[in-house]
Short mmCIF file of C-alpha atoms in Angstrom, two decimals:
data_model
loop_
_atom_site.label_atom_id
_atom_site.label_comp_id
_atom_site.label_asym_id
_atom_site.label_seq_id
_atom_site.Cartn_x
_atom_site.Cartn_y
_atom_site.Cartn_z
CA UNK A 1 24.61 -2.84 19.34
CA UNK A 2 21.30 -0.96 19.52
CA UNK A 3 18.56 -3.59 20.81
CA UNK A 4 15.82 -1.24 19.37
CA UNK A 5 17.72 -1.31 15.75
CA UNK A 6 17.08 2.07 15.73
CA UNK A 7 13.52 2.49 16.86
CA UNK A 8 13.11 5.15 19.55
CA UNK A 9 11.24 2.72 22.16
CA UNK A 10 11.60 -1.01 22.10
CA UNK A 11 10.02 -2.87 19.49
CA UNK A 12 6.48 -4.90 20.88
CA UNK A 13 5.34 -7.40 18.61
CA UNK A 14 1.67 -7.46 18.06
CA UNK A 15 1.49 -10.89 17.25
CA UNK A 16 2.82 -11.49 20.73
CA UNK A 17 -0.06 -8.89 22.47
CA UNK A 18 -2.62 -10.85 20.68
CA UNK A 19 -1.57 -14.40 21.64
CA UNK A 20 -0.84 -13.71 25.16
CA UNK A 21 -4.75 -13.47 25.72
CA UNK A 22 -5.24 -10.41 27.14
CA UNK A 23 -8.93 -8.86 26.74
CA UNK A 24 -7.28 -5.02 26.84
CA UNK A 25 -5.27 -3.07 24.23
CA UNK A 26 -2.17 -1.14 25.55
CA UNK A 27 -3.39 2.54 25.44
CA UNK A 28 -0.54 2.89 22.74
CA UNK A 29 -3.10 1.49 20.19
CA UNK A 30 -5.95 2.82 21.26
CA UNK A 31 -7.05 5.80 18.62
CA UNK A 32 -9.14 9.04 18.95
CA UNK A 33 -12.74 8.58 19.48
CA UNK A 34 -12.96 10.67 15.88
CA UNK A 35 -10.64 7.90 14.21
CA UNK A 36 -11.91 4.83 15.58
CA UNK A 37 -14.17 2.13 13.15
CA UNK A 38 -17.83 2.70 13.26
CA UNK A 39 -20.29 0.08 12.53
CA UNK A 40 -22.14 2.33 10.17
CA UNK A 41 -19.13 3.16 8.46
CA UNK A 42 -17.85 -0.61 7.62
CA UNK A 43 -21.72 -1.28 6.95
CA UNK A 44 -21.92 1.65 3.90
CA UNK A 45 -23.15 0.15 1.05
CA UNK A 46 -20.94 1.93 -2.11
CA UNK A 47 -18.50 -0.24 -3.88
CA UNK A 48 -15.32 0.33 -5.38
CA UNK A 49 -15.66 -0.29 -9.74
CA UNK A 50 -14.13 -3.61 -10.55
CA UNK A 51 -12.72 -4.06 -13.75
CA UNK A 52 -12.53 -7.25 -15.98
CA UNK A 53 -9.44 -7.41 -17.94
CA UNK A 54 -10.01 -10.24 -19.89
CA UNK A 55 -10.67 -9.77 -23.72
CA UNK A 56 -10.76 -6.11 -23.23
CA UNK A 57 -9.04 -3.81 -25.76
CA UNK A 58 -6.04 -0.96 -24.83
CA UNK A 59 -8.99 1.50 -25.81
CA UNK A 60 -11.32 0.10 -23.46
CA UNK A 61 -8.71 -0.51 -20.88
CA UNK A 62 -7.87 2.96 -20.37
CA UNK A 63 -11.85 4.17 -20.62
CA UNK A 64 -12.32 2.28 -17.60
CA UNK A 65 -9.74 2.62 -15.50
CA UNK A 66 -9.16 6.15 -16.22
CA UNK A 67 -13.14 6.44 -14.89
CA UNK A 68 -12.11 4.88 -11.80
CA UNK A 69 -9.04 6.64 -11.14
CA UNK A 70 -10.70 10.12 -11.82
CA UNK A 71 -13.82 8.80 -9.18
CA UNK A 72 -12.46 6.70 -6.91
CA UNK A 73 -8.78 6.61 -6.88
CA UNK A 74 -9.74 2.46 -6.15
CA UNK A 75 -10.81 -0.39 -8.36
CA UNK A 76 -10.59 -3.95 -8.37
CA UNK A 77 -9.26 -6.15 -10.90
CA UNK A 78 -10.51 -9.60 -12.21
CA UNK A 79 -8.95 -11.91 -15.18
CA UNK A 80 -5.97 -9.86 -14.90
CA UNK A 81 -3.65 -12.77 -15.71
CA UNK A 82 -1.67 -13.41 -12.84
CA UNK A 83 -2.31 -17.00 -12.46
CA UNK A 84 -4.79 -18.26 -9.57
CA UNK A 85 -2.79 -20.80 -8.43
CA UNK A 86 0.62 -18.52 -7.94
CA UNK A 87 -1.64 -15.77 -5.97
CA UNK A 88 -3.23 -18.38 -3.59
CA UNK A 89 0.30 -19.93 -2.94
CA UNK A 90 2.05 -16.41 -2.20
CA UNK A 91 -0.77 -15.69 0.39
CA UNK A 92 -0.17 -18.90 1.96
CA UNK A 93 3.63 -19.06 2.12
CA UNK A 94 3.61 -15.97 3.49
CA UNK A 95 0.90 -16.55 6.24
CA UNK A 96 3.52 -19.75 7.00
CA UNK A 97 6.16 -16.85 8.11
CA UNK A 98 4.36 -15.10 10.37
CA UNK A 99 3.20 -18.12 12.00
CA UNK A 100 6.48 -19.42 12.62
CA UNK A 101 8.13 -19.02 15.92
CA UNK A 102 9.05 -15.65 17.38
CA UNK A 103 13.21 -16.34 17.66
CA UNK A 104 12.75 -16.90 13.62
CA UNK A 105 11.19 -14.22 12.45
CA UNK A 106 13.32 -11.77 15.14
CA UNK A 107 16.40 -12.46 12.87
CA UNK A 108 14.95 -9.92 10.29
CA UNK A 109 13.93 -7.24 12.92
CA UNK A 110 13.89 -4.13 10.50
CA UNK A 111 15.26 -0.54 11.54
CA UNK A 112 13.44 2.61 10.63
CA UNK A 113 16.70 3.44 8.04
CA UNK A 114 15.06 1.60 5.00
CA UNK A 115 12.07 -0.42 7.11
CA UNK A 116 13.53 -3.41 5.15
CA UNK A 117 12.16 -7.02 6.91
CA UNK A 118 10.15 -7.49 10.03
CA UNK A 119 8.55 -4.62 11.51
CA UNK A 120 5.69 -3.65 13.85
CA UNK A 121 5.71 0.31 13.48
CA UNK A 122 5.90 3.08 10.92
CA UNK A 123 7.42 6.42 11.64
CA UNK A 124 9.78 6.99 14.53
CA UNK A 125 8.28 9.54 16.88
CA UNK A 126 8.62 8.70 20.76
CA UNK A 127 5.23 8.20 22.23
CA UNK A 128 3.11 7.95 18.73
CA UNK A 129 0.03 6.27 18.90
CA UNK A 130 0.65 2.89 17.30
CA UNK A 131 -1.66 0.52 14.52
CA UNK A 132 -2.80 -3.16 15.33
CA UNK A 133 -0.39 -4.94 12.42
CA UNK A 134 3.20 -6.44 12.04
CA UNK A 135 4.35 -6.50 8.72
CA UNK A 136 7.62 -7.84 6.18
CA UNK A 137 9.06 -5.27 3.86
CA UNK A 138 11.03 -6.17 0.97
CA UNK A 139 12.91 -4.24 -1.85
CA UNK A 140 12.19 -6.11 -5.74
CA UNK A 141 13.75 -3.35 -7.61
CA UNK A 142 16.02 -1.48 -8.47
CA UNK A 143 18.00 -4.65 -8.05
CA UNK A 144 21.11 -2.77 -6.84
CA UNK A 145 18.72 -2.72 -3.38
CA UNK A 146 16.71 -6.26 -3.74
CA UNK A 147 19.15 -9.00 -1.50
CA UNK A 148 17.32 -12.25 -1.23
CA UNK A 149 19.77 -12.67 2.18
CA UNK A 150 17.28 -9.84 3.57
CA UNK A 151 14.44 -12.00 2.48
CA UNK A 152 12.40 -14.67 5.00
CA UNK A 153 14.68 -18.23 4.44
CA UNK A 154 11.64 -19.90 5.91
CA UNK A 155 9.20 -21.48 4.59
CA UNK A 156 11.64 -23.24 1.87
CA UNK A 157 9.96 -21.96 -0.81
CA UNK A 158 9.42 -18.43 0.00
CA UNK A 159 12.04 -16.56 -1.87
CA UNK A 160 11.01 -18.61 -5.43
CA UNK A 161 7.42 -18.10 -4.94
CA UNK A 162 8.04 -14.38 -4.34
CA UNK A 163 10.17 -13.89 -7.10
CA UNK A 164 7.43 -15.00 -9.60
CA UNK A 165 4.51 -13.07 -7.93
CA UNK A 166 7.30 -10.06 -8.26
CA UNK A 167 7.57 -10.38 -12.43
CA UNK A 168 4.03 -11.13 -12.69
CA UNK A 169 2.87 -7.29 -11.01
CA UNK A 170 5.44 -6.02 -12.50
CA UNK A 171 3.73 -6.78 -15.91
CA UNK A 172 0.21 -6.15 -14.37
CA UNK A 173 1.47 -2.44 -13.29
CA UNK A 174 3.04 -1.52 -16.77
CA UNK A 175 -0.38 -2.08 -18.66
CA UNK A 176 -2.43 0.08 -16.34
CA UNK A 177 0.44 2.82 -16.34
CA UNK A 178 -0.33 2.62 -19.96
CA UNK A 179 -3.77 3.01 -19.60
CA UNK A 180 -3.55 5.75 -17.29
CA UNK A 181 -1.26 7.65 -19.68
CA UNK A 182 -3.64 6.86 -22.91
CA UNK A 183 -7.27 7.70 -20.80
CA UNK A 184 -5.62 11.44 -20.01
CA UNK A 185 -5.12 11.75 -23.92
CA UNK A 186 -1.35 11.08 -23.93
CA UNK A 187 1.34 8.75 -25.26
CA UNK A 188 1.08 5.47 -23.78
CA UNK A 189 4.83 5.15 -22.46
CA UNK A 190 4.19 8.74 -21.21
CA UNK A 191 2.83 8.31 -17.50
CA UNK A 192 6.40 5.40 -17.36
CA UNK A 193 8.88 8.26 -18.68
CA UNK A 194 7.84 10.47 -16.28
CA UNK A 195 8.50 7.47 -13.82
CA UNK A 196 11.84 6.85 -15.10
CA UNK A 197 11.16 4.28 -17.69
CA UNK A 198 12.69 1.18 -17.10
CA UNK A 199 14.45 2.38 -13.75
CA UNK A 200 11.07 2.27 -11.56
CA UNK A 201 11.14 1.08 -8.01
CA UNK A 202 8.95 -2.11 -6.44
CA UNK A 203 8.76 -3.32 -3.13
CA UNK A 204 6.38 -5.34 -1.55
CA UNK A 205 4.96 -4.96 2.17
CA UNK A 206 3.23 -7.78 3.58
CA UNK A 207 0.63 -7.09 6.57
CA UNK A 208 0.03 -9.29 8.93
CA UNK A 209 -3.22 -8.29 11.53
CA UNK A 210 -3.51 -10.62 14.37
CA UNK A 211 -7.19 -11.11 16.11
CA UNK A 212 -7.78 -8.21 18.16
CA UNK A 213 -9.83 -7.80 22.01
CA UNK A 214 -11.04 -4.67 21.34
CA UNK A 215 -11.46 -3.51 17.46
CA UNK A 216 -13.61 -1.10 17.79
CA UNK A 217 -10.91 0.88 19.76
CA UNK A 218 -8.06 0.63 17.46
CA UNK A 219 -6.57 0.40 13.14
CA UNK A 220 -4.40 -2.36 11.83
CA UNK A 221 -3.74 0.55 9.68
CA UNK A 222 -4.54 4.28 10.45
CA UNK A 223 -5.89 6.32 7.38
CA UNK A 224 -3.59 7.42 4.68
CA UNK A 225 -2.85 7.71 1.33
CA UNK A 226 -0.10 5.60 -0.32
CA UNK A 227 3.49 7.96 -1.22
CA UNK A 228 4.61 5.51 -3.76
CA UNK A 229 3.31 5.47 -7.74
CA UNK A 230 0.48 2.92 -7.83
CA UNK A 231 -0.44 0.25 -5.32
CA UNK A 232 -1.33 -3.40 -6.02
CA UNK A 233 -3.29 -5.35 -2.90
CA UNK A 234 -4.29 -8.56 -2.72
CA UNK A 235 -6.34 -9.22 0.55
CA UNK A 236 -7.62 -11.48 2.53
CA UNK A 237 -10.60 -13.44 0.90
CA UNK A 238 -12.46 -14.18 3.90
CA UNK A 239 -11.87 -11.16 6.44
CA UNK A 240 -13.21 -7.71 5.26
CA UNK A 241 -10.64 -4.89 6.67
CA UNK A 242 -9.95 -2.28 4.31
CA UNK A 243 -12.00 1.07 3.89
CA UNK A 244 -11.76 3.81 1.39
CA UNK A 245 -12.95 7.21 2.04
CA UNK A 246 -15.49 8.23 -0.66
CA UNK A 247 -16.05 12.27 0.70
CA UNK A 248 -17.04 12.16 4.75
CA UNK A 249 -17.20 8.41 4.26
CA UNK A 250 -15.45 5.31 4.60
CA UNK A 251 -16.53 2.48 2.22
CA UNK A 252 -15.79 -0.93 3.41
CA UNK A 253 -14.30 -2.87 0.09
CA UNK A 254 -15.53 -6.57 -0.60
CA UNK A 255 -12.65 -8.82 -1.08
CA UNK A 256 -13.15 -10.92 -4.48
CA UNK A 257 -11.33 -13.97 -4.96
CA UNK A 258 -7.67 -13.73 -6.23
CA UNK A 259 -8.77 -10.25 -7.41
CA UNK A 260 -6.62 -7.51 -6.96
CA UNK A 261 -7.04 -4.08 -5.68
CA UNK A 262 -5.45 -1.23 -7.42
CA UNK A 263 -4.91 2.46 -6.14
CA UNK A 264 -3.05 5.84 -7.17
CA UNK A 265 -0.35 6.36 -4.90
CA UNK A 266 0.82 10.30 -4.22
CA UNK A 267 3.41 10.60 -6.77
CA UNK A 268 1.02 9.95 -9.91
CA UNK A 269 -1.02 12.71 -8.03
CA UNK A 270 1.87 14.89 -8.35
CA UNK A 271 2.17 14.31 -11.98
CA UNK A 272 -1.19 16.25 -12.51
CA UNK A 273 -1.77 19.82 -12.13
CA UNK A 274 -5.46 19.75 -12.10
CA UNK A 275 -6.73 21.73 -9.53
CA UNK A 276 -9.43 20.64 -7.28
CA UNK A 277 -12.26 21.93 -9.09
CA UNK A 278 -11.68 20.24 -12.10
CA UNK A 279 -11.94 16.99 -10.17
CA UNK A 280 -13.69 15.27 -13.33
CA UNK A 281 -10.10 14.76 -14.71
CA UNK A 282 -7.61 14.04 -12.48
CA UNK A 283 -6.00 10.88 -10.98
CA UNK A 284 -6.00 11.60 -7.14
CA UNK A 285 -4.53 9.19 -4.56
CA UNK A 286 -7.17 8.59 -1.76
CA UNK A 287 -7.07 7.79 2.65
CA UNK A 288 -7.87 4.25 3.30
CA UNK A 289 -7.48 2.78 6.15
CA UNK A 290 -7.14 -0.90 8.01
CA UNK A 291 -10.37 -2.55 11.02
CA UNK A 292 -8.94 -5.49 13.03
CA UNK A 293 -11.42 -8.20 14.18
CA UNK A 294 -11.87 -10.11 17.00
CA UNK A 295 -12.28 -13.42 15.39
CA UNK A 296 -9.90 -13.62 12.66
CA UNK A 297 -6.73 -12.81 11.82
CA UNK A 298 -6.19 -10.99 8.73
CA UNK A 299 -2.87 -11.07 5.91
CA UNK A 300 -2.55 -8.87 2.94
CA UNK A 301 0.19 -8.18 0.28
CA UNK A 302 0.97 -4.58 -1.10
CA UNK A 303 3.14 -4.86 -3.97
CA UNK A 304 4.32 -0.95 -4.65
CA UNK A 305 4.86 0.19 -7.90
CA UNK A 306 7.46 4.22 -7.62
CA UNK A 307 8.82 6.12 -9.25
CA UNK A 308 12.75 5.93 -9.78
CA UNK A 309 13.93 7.16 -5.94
CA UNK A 310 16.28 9.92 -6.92
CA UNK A 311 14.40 11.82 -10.26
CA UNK A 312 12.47 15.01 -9.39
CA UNK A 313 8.87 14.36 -10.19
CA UNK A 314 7.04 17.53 -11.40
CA UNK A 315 3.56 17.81 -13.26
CA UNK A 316 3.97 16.57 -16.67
CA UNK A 317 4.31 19.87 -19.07
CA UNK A 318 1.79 18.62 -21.74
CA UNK A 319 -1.32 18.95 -19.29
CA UNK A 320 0.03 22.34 -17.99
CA UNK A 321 -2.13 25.22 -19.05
CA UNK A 322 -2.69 28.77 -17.66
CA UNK A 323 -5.67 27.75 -16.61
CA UNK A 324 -4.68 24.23 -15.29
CA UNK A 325 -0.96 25.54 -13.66
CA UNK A 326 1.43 23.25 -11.67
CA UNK A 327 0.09 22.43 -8.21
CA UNK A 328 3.04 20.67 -7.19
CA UNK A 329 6.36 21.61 -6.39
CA UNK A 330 9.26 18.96 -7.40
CA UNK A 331 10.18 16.47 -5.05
CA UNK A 332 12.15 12.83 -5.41
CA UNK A 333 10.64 10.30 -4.18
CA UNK A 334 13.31 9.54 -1.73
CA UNK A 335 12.47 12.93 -0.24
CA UNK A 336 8.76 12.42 0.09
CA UNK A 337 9.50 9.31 1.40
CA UNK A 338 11.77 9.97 3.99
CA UNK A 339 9.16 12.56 5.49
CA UNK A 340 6.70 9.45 5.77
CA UNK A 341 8.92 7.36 7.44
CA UNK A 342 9.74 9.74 9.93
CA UNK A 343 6.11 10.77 10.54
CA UNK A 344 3.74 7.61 10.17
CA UNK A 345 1.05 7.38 8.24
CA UNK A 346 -1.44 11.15 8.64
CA UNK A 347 -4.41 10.99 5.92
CA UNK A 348 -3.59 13.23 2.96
CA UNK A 349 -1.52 16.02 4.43
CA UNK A 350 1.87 14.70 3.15
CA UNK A 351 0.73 15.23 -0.46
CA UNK A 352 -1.09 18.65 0.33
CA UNK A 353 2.33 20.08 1.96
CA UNK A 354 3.77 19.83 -1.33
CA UNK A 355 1.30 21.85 -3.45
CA UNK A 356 2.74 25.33 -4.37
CA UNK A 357 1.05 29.02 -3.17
CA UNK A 358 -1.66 29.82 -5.93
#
């Protein structure tokens, strides 16, 4: 049997670099002077919008998140309905996992075929500069590909807990697709046909960033833009860590209590075939990007919302003009992704390679 389950170079555990006390990073993690964390940038003083969902209409709904998507690509959510108590728990139960002892969570080592459990790198090039972050991946649909076997065991009530926070985004997701879809002028189920309706894909990713010697040398998480749909983030509410480029700079986002933090993945991106100038009205995916710290360690849940893996995505024909043509050639979603997983996460040039020659 492979000991590297598939990974080109055996499998370090950052968890285990962090708690052996060293006061060095391996050169492996150390990035580029030009992609390193700068004070000024995690001092900038922009914020992302953030949205209160409570007693707000489907009219105002999509006003305001279709503003966001079309400036920022990023907004926060508050009163969104997902209860408190169930968001607090998931973070903790799932902090519980990667604090329990190395032999435990090694039985769900993950292999760069489907990245499914416990994992410390993404792509699979020999010799790639590596991010500051173990993580848990996890399929929740379609359910031909969720397996709670695949899922942690430990703590007891992992699996349950899960499970609900699952249903609950899944609900979240569908009434901002439908905002989406009704703040570009269209049906509101249009933006989930195009997704496959009912057969959309959700998995969940949990990072874990252990305390760090040297931060200012390294990324949990080096800058890219999500290939999935639409991405739902809860984050830590005491450690700031994730930035969001806003033109030649990165914006350092606020974590709000139980909030969440929504962003366009690629694949809505591909749906549109606004070009560039028309930036005003278009839904474009954006970099972000992870800072480790020396003090504290740092957990956040991605809960991905995609498109159904094997349907060809392709601008959607009713915002197709001959002034606004298709910029993006068809692709499945299992194709896009597979080029991520081989490559690692590189800024926005996945999405770019697909546009077609004007």
């Amino acid at each position: 049997m492979d000991s590297n389950h598939g990974w080109p170079e055996p499998i370090i555990r950052v968890q285990s670099l962090s708690e052996s006390g060293t006061e060095t990073i391996p050169t492996r993690y150390i990035k580029p002077p030009s992609d390193r964390p700068s004070i000024e940038a995690s001092s900038y003083t922009l914020s992302i919008p953030v949205i209160d969902l409570s007693a707000m209409s489907k009219e105002e709904m999509a006003s305001v998140v279709s503003a966001a998507c079309r400036e920022w690509g990023f907004f926060q959510v508050v009163n969104h309905g997902v209860r408190p108590e169930l968001v607090r728990h998931g973070q903790e139960i799932w902090r519980g996992f990667f604090h329990l002892p190395m032999e435990e969570k090694q039985r769900y080592a993950n292999s760069p075929t489907t990245y499914e459990g416990y994992g410390s790198r993404l792509g699979v090039e020999k010799g790639a500069s590596l991010d500051w972050g173990d993580y848990y991946f996890l399929h929740v649909l379609p359910s031909c590909l969720k397996s709670h076997e695949k899922w942690p065991a430990l703590p007891p009530d992992l699996r349950d807990i899960t499970d609900e926070y699952s249903r609950e985004l899944l609900n979240l997701c569908g009434r901002v697709m439908e905002a989406m879809s009704i703040g570009l002028g269209l049906d509101p189920t249009r933006l989930q046909e195009s997704f496959g309706g009912t057969e959309v894909g959700a998995c969940l990713r949990v990072n874990y960033y252990p305390k760090c010697p040297q931060p200012e040398l390294t990324l949990g998480l080096s800058s890219h833009s999500d290939p999935g749909g639409m991405t739902v983030l809860l984050v830590d509410n005491h450690v700031r860590g994730l930035q969001v480029r806003k033109g030649s700079d990165w914006v350092t986002v606020e974590p709000i209590r139980d909030a969440f933090i929504l962003n366009v993945g690629d694949q809505i991106q591909s749906l549109f075939p606004f070009c560039q100038v028309l930036s005003n009205a278009i839904y474009k995916s954006v970099e972000h990007r992870v800072m480790v710290n020396a003090a504290n360690e740092r957990l956040s849940m991605a809960f991905f919302y995609n498109p159904k893996a094997d349907l060809p995505l392709s601008p959607i024909r009713e915002l197709i003009t001959p002034d606004r043509p298709a910029l993006y050639k068809p692709m499945s979603f299992n194709e896009y992704r597979l080029c991520i997983r081989q490559r690692g996460p590189r800024g926005k040039s996945q999405v770019e390679s697909l546009k077609t020659s004007q």
